[in-house]
mmCIF file of C-alpha atoms in Angstrom:
data_model
loop_
_atom_site.group_PDB
_atom_site.id
_atom_site.type_symbol
_atom_site.label_atom_id
_atom_site.label_comp_id
_atom_site.label_asym_id
_atom_site.label_seq_id
_atom_site.Cartn_x
_atom_site.Cartn_y
_atom_site.Cartn_z
ATOM 1 C CA ALA U 1 11.368 7.782 0.124
ATOM 2 C CA PRO U 2 10.173 7.525 -3.292
ATOM 3 C CA TRP U 3 10.102 9.743 -6.467
ATOM 4 C CA ASN U 4 6.477 8.699 -7.273
ATOM 5 C CA TYR U 5 4.634 11.144 -4.572
ATOM 6 C CA PRO U 6 8.031 13.353 -3.298
ATOM 7 C CA VAL U 7 6.049 15.384 -1.530
ATOM 8 C CA GLN U 8 3.021 13.796 -0.021
ATOM 9 C CA LEU U 9 5.063 10.633 1.165
ATOM 10 C CA ILE U 10 7.671 12.939 2.938
ATOM 11 C CA LEU U 11 5.276 14.876 5.171
ATOM 12 C CA VAL U 12 3.059 12.488 6.359
ATOM 13 C CA PRO U 13 5.281 10.111 7.993
ATOM 14 C CA LEU U 14 6.874 13.008 9.087
ATOM 15 C CA ILE U 15 4.384 14.986 10.297
ATOM 16 C CA GLY U 16 2.779 11.713 12.292
ATOM 17 C CA ALA U 17 6.611 10.922 13.914
ATOM 18 C CA ILE U 18 6.696 14.423 15.861
ATOM 19 C CA ALA U 19 3.237 14.406 16.308
ATOM 20 C CA ALA U 20 4.491 11.721 18.640
ATOM 21 C CA GLY U 21 7.586 13.087 19.954
ATOM 22 C CA ASN U 22 10.552 12.033 17.156
ATOM 23 C CA CYS U 23 13.251 12.945 16.138
ATOM 24 C CA VAL U 24 14.040 12.815 12.178
ATOM 25 C CA VAL U 25 16.405 11.477 9.963
ATOM 26 C CA VAL U 26 14.771 11.801 6.234
ATOM 27 C CA LYS U 27 15.883 10.927 2.860
ATOM 28 C CA PRO U 28 13.858 12.505 -0.523
ATOM 29 C CA SER U 29 14.865 9.763 -3.397
ATOM 30 C CA GLU U 30 17.409 11.224 -5.710
ATOM 31 C CA ILE U 31 15.559 10.347 -8.496
ATOM 32 C CA SER U 32 13.510 13.542 -7.708
ATOM 33 C CA LYS U 33 15.908 15.972 -7.609
ATOM 34 C CA ASN U 34 14.082 18.440 -7.670
ATOM 35 C CA ILE U 35 12.009 17.600 -4.417
ATOM 36 C CA GLU U 36 15.140 17.161 -2.932
ATOM 37 C CA ARG U 37 16.230 19.788 -3.105
ATOM 38 C CA LEU U 38 13.980 21.475 -2.650
ATOM 39 C CA VAL U 39 13.467 19.592 0.948
ATOM 40 C CA VAL U 40 17.301 20.704 1.875
ATOM 41 C CA GLU U 41 16.175 24.430 1.521
ATOM 42 C CA VAL U 42 12.928 24.676 2.914
ATOM 43 C CA LEU U 43 12.646 21.829 5.917
ATOM 44 C CA PRO U 44 15.436 23.253 7.898
ATOM 45 C CA SER U 45 13.216 27.769 7.631
ATOM 46 C CA TYR U 46 10.540 25.301 10.008
ATOM 47 C CA LEU U 47 12.540 23.015 11.797
ATOM 48 C CA ASP U 48 14.412 23.290 14.720
ATOM 49 C CA LYS U 49 17.854 21.753 12.778
ATOM 50 C CA ASP U 50 18.858 19.909 15.763
ATOM 51 C CA CYS U 51 15.853 17.277 15.973
ATOM 52 C CA PHE U 52 15.072 16.970 11.923
ATOM 53 C CA ALA U 53 17.649 16.905 9.683
ATOM 54 C CA VAL U 54 17.578 15.994 6.044
ATOM 55 C CA VAL U 55 20.271 13.155 4.042
ATOM 56 C CA THR U 56 20.212 13.424 0.924
ATOM 57 C CA GLY U 57 23.005 11.488 -1.873
ATOM 58 C CA ASP U 58 22.692 8.125 -3.784
ATOM 59 C CA VAL U 59 22.868 4.674 -2.811
ATOM 60 C CA GLN U 60 26.591 5.446 -1.267
ATOM 61 C CA GLU U 61 25.349 7.650 1.623
ATOM 62 C CA THR U 62 21.522 5.606 1.360
ATOM 63 C CA THR U 63 23.656 2.009 2.361
ATOM 64 C CA LEU U 64 25.416 4.953 5.163
ATOM 65 C CA LEU U 65 23.048 6.054 6.680
ATOM 66 C CA LEU U 66 21.820 2.464 6.993
ATOM 67 C CA GLU U 67 24.110 1.479 8.897
ATOM 68 C CA ASN U 68 23.055 3.288 12.259
ATOM 69 C CA LYS U 69 20.827 2.951 15.316
ATOM 70 C CA PHE U 70 17.760 4.161 14.912
ATOM 71 C CA ASP U 71 14.310 3.842 17.332
ATOM 72 C CA TYR U 72 12.269 3.262 13.981
ATOM 73 C CA ILE U 73 12.712 3.457 10.299
ATOM 74 C CA PHE U 74 9.247 3.758 8.154
ATOM 75 C CA PHE U 75 10.232 3.022 4.221
ATOM 76 C CA THR U 76 7.814 3.580 1.236
ATOM 77 C CA GLY U 77 9.598 2.085 -1.861
ATOM 78 C CA SER U 78 10.073 -1.719 -3.740
ATOM 79 C CA PRO U 79 10.261 -4.289 -2.461
ATOM 80 C CA TRP U 80 13.372 -5.155 -3.252
ATOM 81 C CA VAL U 81 15.040 -2.049 -1.860
ATOM 82 C CA GLY U 82 13.065 -3.014 0.550
ATOM 83 C CA GLN U 83 14.493 -6.259 1.600
ATOM 84 C CA ILE U 84 17.657 -4.421 1.848
ATOM 85 C CA VAL U 85 15.950 -2.024 4.841
ATOM 86 C CA MET U 86 14.487 -4.823 6.800
ATOM 87 C CA THR U 87 18.463 -6.472 6.489
ATOM 88 C CA ALA U 88 19.902 -3.540 7.655
ATOM 89 C CA ALA U 89 17.584 -2.678 10.303
ATOM 90 C CA ALA U 90 18.019 -6.638 11.405
ATOM 91 C CA LYS U 91 21.115 -5.396 12.627
ATOM 92 C CA HIS U 92 19.894 -3.012 15.497
ATOM 93 C CA LEU U 93 17.035 -5.447 16.183
ATOM 94 C CA THR U 94 14.841 -2.023 14.180
ATOM 95 C CA PRO U 95 11.155 -2.077 13.889
ATOM 96 C CA VAL U 96 10.555 -1.249 11.094
ATOM 97 C CA THR U 97 7.373 -0.889 8.602
ATOM 98 C CA LEU U 98 7.825 -1.171 5.052
ATOM 99 C CA GLU U 99 5.174 0.457 2.376
ATOM 100 C CA LEU U 100 5.949 -1.060 -0.824
ATOM 101 C CA GLY U 101 4.541 -2.711 -3.325
ATOM 102 C CA GLY U 102 2.616 -5.122 -5.144
ATOM 103 C CA LYS U 103 0.125 -6.396 -8.530
ATOM 104 C CA ASN U 104 -2.990 -4.956 -7.327
ATOM 105 C CA PRO U 105 -6.120 -7.044 -8.864
ATOM 106 C CA CYS U 106 -9.297 -4.926 -9.730
ATOM 107 C CA TYR U 107 -11.587 -8.127 -10.725
ATOM 108 C CA VAL U 108 -15.005 -6.616 -12.796
ATOM 109 C CA SER U 109 -17.603 -8.571 -12.445
ATOM 110 C CA ASP U 110 -20.284 -9.603 -15.347
ATOM 111 C CA THR U 111 -23.102 -7.084 -13.740
ATOM 112 C CA CYS U 112 -21.016 -3.328 -13.023
ATOM 113 C CA ASP U 113 -22.119 0.107 -14.899
ATOM 114 C CA ILE U 114 -19.745 -0.813 -17.211
ATOM 115 C CA ALA U 115 -19.633 3.298 -17.870
ATOM 116 C CA ASN U 116 -18.821 4.231 -14.857
ATOM 117 C CA VAL U 117 -16.398 0.795 -14.264
ATOM 118 C CA ALA U 118 -14.049 1.979 -17.374
ATOM 119 C CA ARG U 119 -13.543 5.444 -16.416
ATOM 120 C CA ARG U 120 -12.524 4.654 -12.779
ATOM 121 C CA VAL U 121 -10.691 2.192 -13.906
ATOM 122 C CA VAL U 122 -9.271 4.766 -16.430
ATOM 123 C CA TRP U 123 -8.488 7.098 -13.630
ATOM 124 C CA GLY U 124 -7.324 5.091 -11.742
ATOM 125 C CA ARG U 125 -4.012 3.708 -13.867
ATOM 126 C CA CYS U 126 -3.115 6.958 -15.899
ATOM 127 C CA PHE U 127 -3.634 9.157 -12.411
ATOM 128 C CA ASN U 128 0.422 10.373 -12.333
ATOM 129 C CA ALA U 129 1.278 8.195 -15.193
ATOM 130 C CA GLY U 130 0.244 5.120 -13.949
ATOM 131 C CA GLN U 131 3.219 6.202 -11.137
ATOM 132 C CA THR U 132 1.203 4.662 -8.278
ATOM 133 C CA CYS U 133 1.681 2.146 -5.935
ATOM 134 C CA ILE U 134 -1.912 1.343 -4.922
ATOM 135 C CA ALA U 135 -3.240 1.308 -8.851
ATOM 136 C CA PRO U 136 -3.998 -1.321 -10.149
ATOM 137 C CA ASP U 137 -2.100 -3.828 -11.804
ATOM 138 C CA TYR U 138 -4.000 -5.490 -14.309
ATOM 139 C CA LEU U 139 -7.705 -6.459 -14.602
ATOM 140 C CA LEU U 140 -10.136 -9.988 -13.850
ATOM 141 C CA CYS U 141 -13.005 -10.140 -15.529
ATOM 142 C CA THR U 142 -15.142 -12.894 -18.024
ATOM 143 C CA LEU U 143 -14.029 -12.421 -21.835
ATOM 144 C CA GLU U 144 -18.058 -11.244 -22.859
ATOM 145 C CA MET U 145 -16.718 -8.496 -20.140
ATOM 146 C CA GLN U 146 -12.986 -8.048 -21.245
ATOM 147 C CA GLU U 147 -15.763 -6.773 -24.895
ATOM 148 C CA LYS U 148 -18.095 -4.984 -23.746
ATOM 149 C CA LEU U 149 -14.502 -2.733 -21.752
ATOM 150 C CA LEU U 150 -12.702 -2.438 -24.436
ATOM 151 C CA PRO U 151 -14.485 0.645 -26.353
ATOM 152 C CA ALA U 152 -15.550 2.239 -23.198
ATOM 153 C CA LEU U 153 -12.112 1.482 -22.346
ATOM 154 C CA SER U 154 -10.979 3.417 -24.726
ATOM 155 C CA LYS U 155 -13.704 6.214 -24.288
ATOM 156 C CA ALA U 156 -12.835 6.910 -21.033
ATOM 157 C CA ILE U 157 -9.157 7.776 -22.840
ATOM 158 C CA HIS U 158 -11.099 9.945 -25.929
ATOM 159 C CA ASP U 159 -12.625 11.969 -22.798
ATOM 160 C CA PHE U 160 -9.136 12.370 -20.414
ATOM 161 C CA TYR U 161 -7.203 13.090 -22.514
ATOM 162 C CA GLY U 162 -8.642 13.833 -25.736
ATOM 163 C CA PRO U 163 -7.912 12.383 -29.462
ATOM 164 C CA ASN U 164 -4.231 12.224 -28.687
ATOM 165 C CA PRO U 165 -2.727 11.766 -25.256
ATOM 166 C CA LYS U 166 0.968 13.520 -25.688
ATOM 167 C CA GLU U 167 -1.354 16.436 -25.953
ATOM 168 C CA SER U 168 -3.251 16.600 -23.385
ATOM 169 C CA PRO U 169 -2.000 18.318 -20.474
ATOM 170 C CA ASP U 170 -3.580 16.356 -17.938
ATOM 171 C CA PHE U 171 -1.550 12.804 -18.447
ATOM 172 C CA GLY U 172 1.672 12.426 -17.054
ATOM 173 C CA ARG U 173 5.345 10.981 -17.922
ATOM 174 C CA ILE U 174 7.754 8.474 -16.805
ATOM 175 C CA VAL U 175 10.348 9.791 -14.217
ATOM 176 C CA GLY U 176 13.141 9.302 -15.250
ATOM 177 C CA ASP U 177 15.287 6.584 -18.604
ATOM 178 C CA LYS U 178 15.793 4.049 -17.009
ATOM 179 C CA GLN U 179 11.962 3.108 -15.718
ATOM 180 C CA PHE U 180 10.689 4.464 -18.887
ATOM 181 C CA ARG U 181 12.008 1.325 -21.166
ATOM 182 C CA ARG U 182 11.660 -1.322 -18.391
ATOM 183 C CA ILE U 183 7.671 -0.248 -19.203
ATOM 184 C CA ARG U 184 8.406 0.006 -22.617
ATOM 185 C CA ALA U 185 9.386 -3.481 -22.322
ATOM 186 C CA LEU U 186 6.378 -4.624 -20.866
ATOM 187 C CA LEU U 187 4.713 -3.439 -24.265
ATOM 188 C CA SER U 188 5.363 -6.912 -25.450
ATOM 189 C CA SER U 189 3.318 -8.672 -23.832
ATOM 190 C CA GLY U 190 -0.221 -10.031 -25.299
ATOM 191 C CA ARG U 191 -1.587 -7.317 -27.216
ATOM 192 C CA VAL U 192 -2.270 -3.946 -27.761
ATOM 193 C CA ALA U 193 -5.782 -3.114 -27.706
ATOM 194 C CA ILE U 194 -5.588 -0.187 -26.727
ATOM 195 C CA GLY U 195 -2.782 2.736 -26.903
ATOM 196 C CA GLY U 196 0.938 1.302 -26.912
ATOM 197 C CA GLN U 197 2.038 4.527 -28.430
ATOM 198 C CA THR U 198 5.109 5.982 -26.680
ATOM 199 C CA ASP U 199 7.359 8.636 -27.334
ATOM 200 C CA GLU U 200 11.495 7.891 -25.913
ATOM 201 C CA ALA U 201 12.511 11.132 -25.648
ATOM 202 C CA GLU U 202 9.925 12.911 -23.451
ATOM 203 C CA ARG U 203 9.280 9.252 -21.419
ATOM 204 C CA TYR U 204 5.895 9.292 -23.314
ATOM 205 C CA ILE U 205 3.649 5.584 -22.576
ATOM 206 C CA ALA U 206 -0.091 6.145 -24.306
ATOM 207 C CA PRO U 207 -2.373 4.933 -22.063
ATOM 208 C CA THR U 208 -2.314 1.586 -22.826
ATOM 209 C CA VAL U 209 -4.875 -2.214 -22.505
ATOM 210 C CA LEU U 210 -3.341 -5.074 -22.853
ATOM 211 C CA VAL U 211 -5.572 -8.402 -23.854
ATOM 212 C CA ASP U 212 -4.686 -11.921 -25.225
ATOM 213 C CA VAL U 213 -2.105 -11.663 -21.328
ATOM 214 C CA GLN U 214 -0.510 -14.998 -19.851
ATOM 215 C CA PRO U 215 0.112 -15.121 -16.042
ATOM 216 C CA SER U 216 3.485 -16.307 -17.278
ATOM 217 C CA ASP U 217 4.348 -13.056 -20.034
ATOM 218 C CA PRO U 218 6.697 -9.758 -18.261
ATOM 219 C CA VAL U 219 3.765 -7.558 -17.155
ATOM 220 C CA MET U 220 1.885 -9.839 -14.807
ATOM 221 C CA GLN U 221 5.494 -11.010 -13.093
ATOM 222 C CA GLU U 222 6.877 -7.165 -11.417
ATOM 223 C CA GLU U 223 4.547 -4.250 -10.843
ATOM 224 C CA ILE U 224 4.035 -1.988 -13.829
ATOM 225 C CA PHE U 225 4.329 1.458 -12.177
ATOM 226 C CA GLY U 226 3.331 3.449 -15.193
ATOM 227 C CA PRO U 227 0.244 3.741 -17.533
ATOM 228 C CA ILE U 228 -0.221 0.166 -19.014
ATOM 229 C CA LEU U 229 -3.569 -2.444 -17.973
ATOM 230 C CA PRO U 230 -2.691 -5.783 -18.676
ATOM 231 C CA ILE U 231 -6.620 -7.683 -19.083
ATOM 232 C CA ILE U 232 -6.630 -11.393 -17.415
ATOM 233 C CA VAL U 233 -9.623 -13.636 -18.465
ATOM 234 C CA VAL U 234 -11.476 -15.744 -16.233
ATOM 235 C CA ALA U 235 -14.755 -17.523 -15.910
ATOM 236 C CA ASN U 236 -15.762 -16.262 -12.879
ATOM 237 C CA VAL U 237 -15.477 -14.559 -9.347
ATOM 238 C CA GLU U 238 -14.017 -17.293 -7.783
ATOM 239 C CA GLU U 239 -11.595 -18.756 -10.249
ATOM 240 C CA ALA U 240 -10.151 -14.545 -9.396
ATOM 241 C CA ILE U 241 -10.179 -14.780 -6.695
ATOM 242 C CA ASP U 242 -7.265 -18.668 -7.014
ATOM 243 C CA PHE U 243 -5.473 -16.521 -9.298
ATOM 244 C CA ILE U 244 -5.495 -13.079 -6.757
ATOM 245 C CA ASN U 245 -4.706 -15.434 -3.887
ATOM 246 C CA ALA U 246 -2.465 -18.074 -5.937
ATOM 247 C CA ARG U 247 0.429 -14.385 -6.252
ATOM 248 C CA GLU U 248 1.990 -12.269 -4.079
ATOM 249 C CA ARG U 249 -0.051 -9.986 -1.183
ATOM 250 C CA PRO U 250 -0.440 -6.092 -3.487
ATOM 251 C CA LEU U 251 -1.864 -3.536 -1.222
ATOM 252 C CA VAL U 252 -5.088 -3.837 -1.965
ATOM 253 C CA ILE U 253 -7.432 -5.156 -3.622
ATOM 254 C CA TYR U 254 -10.110 -3.832 -6.257
ATOM 255 C CA ALA U 255 -13.725 -5.177 -7.138
ATOM 256 C CA PHE U 256 -16.259 -4.030 -9.094
ATOM 257 C CA SER U 257 -20.097 -5.385 -8.820
ATOM 258 C CA SER U 258 -23.492 -4.126 -8.906
ATOM 259 C CA SER U 259 -24.993 -8.464 -7.808
ATOM 260 C CA ASP U 260 -25.262 -9.586 -4.244
ATOM 261 C CA LYS U 261 -23.694 -12.373 -5.523
ATOM 262 C CA VAL U 262 -20.105 -10.784 -4.799
ATOM 263 C CA GLU U 263 -20.469 -8.856 -1.642
ATOM 264 C CA GLN U 264 -22.260 -11.716 0.186
ATOM 265 C CA THR U 265 -19.628 -13.359 2.618
ATOM 266 C CA GLN U 266 -19.596 -17.224 1.007
ATOM 267 C CA HIS U 267 -18.272 -15.268 -2.456
ATOM 268 C CA CYS U 268 -17.407 -11.800 -1.672
ATOM 269 C CA PRO U 269 -12.762 -11.159 -2.141
ATOM 270 C CA SER U 270 -13.397 -9.563 1.446
ATOM 271 C CA ASP U 271 -14.186 -12.584 2.669
ATOM 272 C CA VAL U 272 -12.039 -15.198 1.123
ATOM 273 C CA LEU U 273 -9.601 -13.505 0.761
ATOM 274 C CA LEU U 274 -9.102 -12.271 3.654
ATOM 275 C CA GLY U 275 -5.465 -10.766 4.828
ATOM 276 C CA ARG U 276 -4.271 -11.853 1.028
ATOM 277 C CA ALA U 277 -4.106 -7.604 1.048
ATOM 278 C CA GLY U 278 -3.432 -4.838 2.588
ATOM 279 C CA GLY U 279 -7.219 -3.141 1.867
ATOM 280 C CA LEU U 280 -10.457 -4.205 -0.052
ATOM 281 C CA ILE U 281 -11.952 -1.418 -1.418
ATOM 282 C CA LEU U 282 -15.310 -2.504 -3.198
ATOM 283 C CA CYS U 283 -15.842 0.005 -6.119
ATOM 284 C CA PRO U 284 -13.809 3.164 -5.688
ATOM 285 C CA LEU U 285 -10.137 3.430 -6.807
ATOM 286 C CA ILE U 286 -7.307 5.200 -5.289
ATOM 287 C CA GLN U 287 -9.473 6.821 -3.076
ATOM 288 C CA MET U 288 -8.541 5.050 0.223
ATOM 289 C CA MET U 289 -5.097 8.263 0.141
ATOM 290 C CA ALA U 290 -7.582 10.598 0.543
ATOM 291 C CA THR U 291 -8.982 9.849 3.618
ATOM 292 C CA HIS U 292 -7.052 10.177 6.943
ATOM 293 C CA ARG U 293 -9.713 7.276 8.641
ATOM 294 C CA CYS U 294 -8.023 4.465 6.458
ATOM 295 C CA PRO U 295 -5.215 3.197 6.802
ATOM 296 C CA VAL U 296 -2.234 2.535 4.327
ATOM 297 C CA LEU U 297 -2.002 -0.707 5.040
ATOM 298 C CA CYS U 298 0.593 -3.263 4.563
ATOM 299 C CA VAL U 299 0.878 -7.299 5.030
ATOM 300 C CA PRO U 300 4.048 -9.208 5.181
ATOM 301 C CA GLY U 301 4.700 -9.637 1.542
ATOM 302 C CA ASN U 302 5.793 -7.968 -0.824
ATOM 303 C CA SER U 303 3.854 -5.268 -0.052
ATOM 304 C CA GLY U 304 4.999 -4.624 2.878
ATOM 305 C CA MET U 305 4.124 -4.909 6.021
ATOM 306 C CA GLY U 306 2.490 -2.151 8.796
ATOM 307 C CA MET U 307 0.431 0.868 8.850
ATOM 308 C CA TYR U 308 0.097 4.452 8.911
ATOM 309 C CA HIS U 309 -2.141 7.082 7.794
ATOM 310 C CA GLY U 310 -3.504 9.892 10.062
ATOM 311 C CA LYS U 311 -3.702 8.681 13.591
ATOM 312 C CA PHE U 312 -2.047 4.912 12.233
ATOM 313 C CA THR U 313 0.759 6.970 11.285
ATOM 314 C CA PHE U 314 0.530 8.710 15.079
ATOM 315 C CA ASN U 315 0.011 5.429 16.026
ATOM 316 C CA THR U 316 2.742 3.816 14.079
ATOM 317 C CA PHE U 317 5.727 6.153 15.694
ATOM 318 C CA SER U 318 4.917 5.818 19.327
ATOM 319 C CA HIS U 319 4.717 2.918 21.609
ATOM 320 C CA CYS U 320 1.877 1.934 23.705
ATOM 321 C CA ARG U 321 2.539 1.908 27.144
ATOM 322 C CA GLY U 322 1.118 -0.603 30.409
ATOM 323 C CA CYS U 323 1.311 2.109 33.071
ATOM 324 C CA MET U 324 -0.095 0.609 35.922
ATOM 325 C CA LYS U 325 0.095 1.493 40.042
ATOM 326 C CA ARG U 326 -1.327 0.845 42.961
ATOM 327 C CA GLY U 327 -0.800 2.057 46.674
ATOM 328 C CA MET U 328 0.798 0.504 49.365
ATOM 329 C CA GLY U 329 -2.249 0.377 51.702
ATOM 330 C CA ARG U 330 -4.526 -3.373 52.950
ATOM 331 C CA GLU U 331 -1.013 -5.500 52.681
ATOM 332 C CA PRO U 332 -3.258 -8.355 54.336
ATOM 333 C CA LEU U 333 -5.184 -8.716 50.786
ATOM 334 C CA ASN U 334 -1.471 -9.625 49.156
ATOM 335 C CA ALA U 335 -1.045 -12.417 51.928
ATOM 336 C CA PRO U 336 -2.420 -15.247 49.781
ATOM 337 C CA ARG U 337 0.139 -13.928 46.877
ATOM 338 C CA TYR U 338 3.070 -14.699 49.253
ATOM 339 C CA PRO U 339 4.584 -18.085 51.065
ATOM 340 C CA PRO U 340 4.381 -20.546 52.215
ATOM 341 C CA TYR U 341 0.720 -21.050 50.425
ATOM 342 C CA THR U 342 -1.270 -23.262 52.237
ATOM 343 C CA GLN U 343 -5.643 -25.511 50.887
ATOM 344 C CA GLN U 344 -6.588 -22.588 52.624
ATOM 345 C CA LYS U 345 -4.917 -20.224 50.852
ATOM 346 C CA PHE U 346 -5.781 -21.974 47.341
ATOM 347 C CA ARG U 347 -9.157 -21.917 47.334
ATOM 348 C CA MET U 348 -8.955 -18.307 48.558
ATOM 349 C CA VAL U 349 -6.755 -17.683 45.256
ATOM 350 C CA ARG U 350 -9.486 -19.500 42.927
ATOM 351 C CA ALA U 351 -12.943 -18.152 44.869
ATOM 352 C CA THR U 352 -11.306 -14.869 44.250
ATOM 353 C CA SER U 353 -10.528 -15.751 40.625
ATOM 354 C CA LYS U 354 -12.869 -17.495 39.192
ATOM 355 C CA VAL U 355 -14.292 -16.456 36.098
ATOM 356 C CA THR U 356 -17.537 -15.322 34.771
ATOM 357 C CA ARG U 357 -19.787 -14.365 32.176
ATOM 358 C CA LYS U 358 -22.334 -10.708 32.517
ATOM 359 C CA ASP U 359 -23.575 -10.332 28.521
ATOM 360 C CA ASP U 360 -20.246 -9.048 26.634
ATOM 361 C CA CYS U 361 -18.021 -8.652 30.037
ATOM 362 C CA THR U 362 -15.513 -10.443 31.833
ATOM 363 C CA LEU U 363 -15.623 -9.988 35.663
ATOM 364 C CA LEU U 364 -12.708 -11.220 36.875
#
């Protein structure tokens, strides 16, 4: 399990696995030390130790753990670690669910409620200091919309976190020094339009918006996982779609528009981008995690593979088995199946297996 939501991302898969009747080995992230210690202390108090175990440790212990043969492996984390997990699973032909990452795009059309969009984008990008796998990773909009959005984004940041977000009790910090230095280095991309302040001692990075960003800039080469929002200028929705389609598949695509054009079949990202992302969200951000009816769905690529959330987690950890039962009577009905085969038997088989259609039902 990862470090960014260490309790939720342990318990949600665990609950589904237990409900489906499995024994489970849990491996918390070694980065979130306090939660790792809590899980080790608390979980055995509520679950059978013979069926549910907690393994702790760093890379060495995780590598040894992956050498074992499991019936199923569920991993949440980065794409490059996902490759390691999948390689280890392949040695035993073990199926996997990988909930990884990718750069989630957010398209904003010229026809939308700018103030509402700004508030939703700032909340989605800055919640948990941006350390959320389904957070919007970059904005796509026209130059005209960018100029309208910037003051609205600045106002939303001020409304949420005050004149100095560093002093706000509602704005988080980056989890570790290594992660802080990586994210801070991304501030060299483009030009800082909002924010940009940092404090290494506190691992603080201010809510930041970058403009004049090029597709080749470092901030566009990896998942940011921090409170930085680059804006990519496009001419229209078609160019935005082409930009998204040319890149790795993300976990989710967000789109904001008050125009039917963006939502009509011939223009809508949900149609053109079919299969390009795990999910498509029109207008809300992150809220797919708040409903058990909406799966966290990954499509093969950087976003991972498989799905979970609500009953989808139960389905992931269970096996859909086909069962058929038939009595031993009426054996003469089986006669056409048995040799020797004659023309009469062929005619009988063709007559009984002819496909006819009635409404939407196929009858054999």
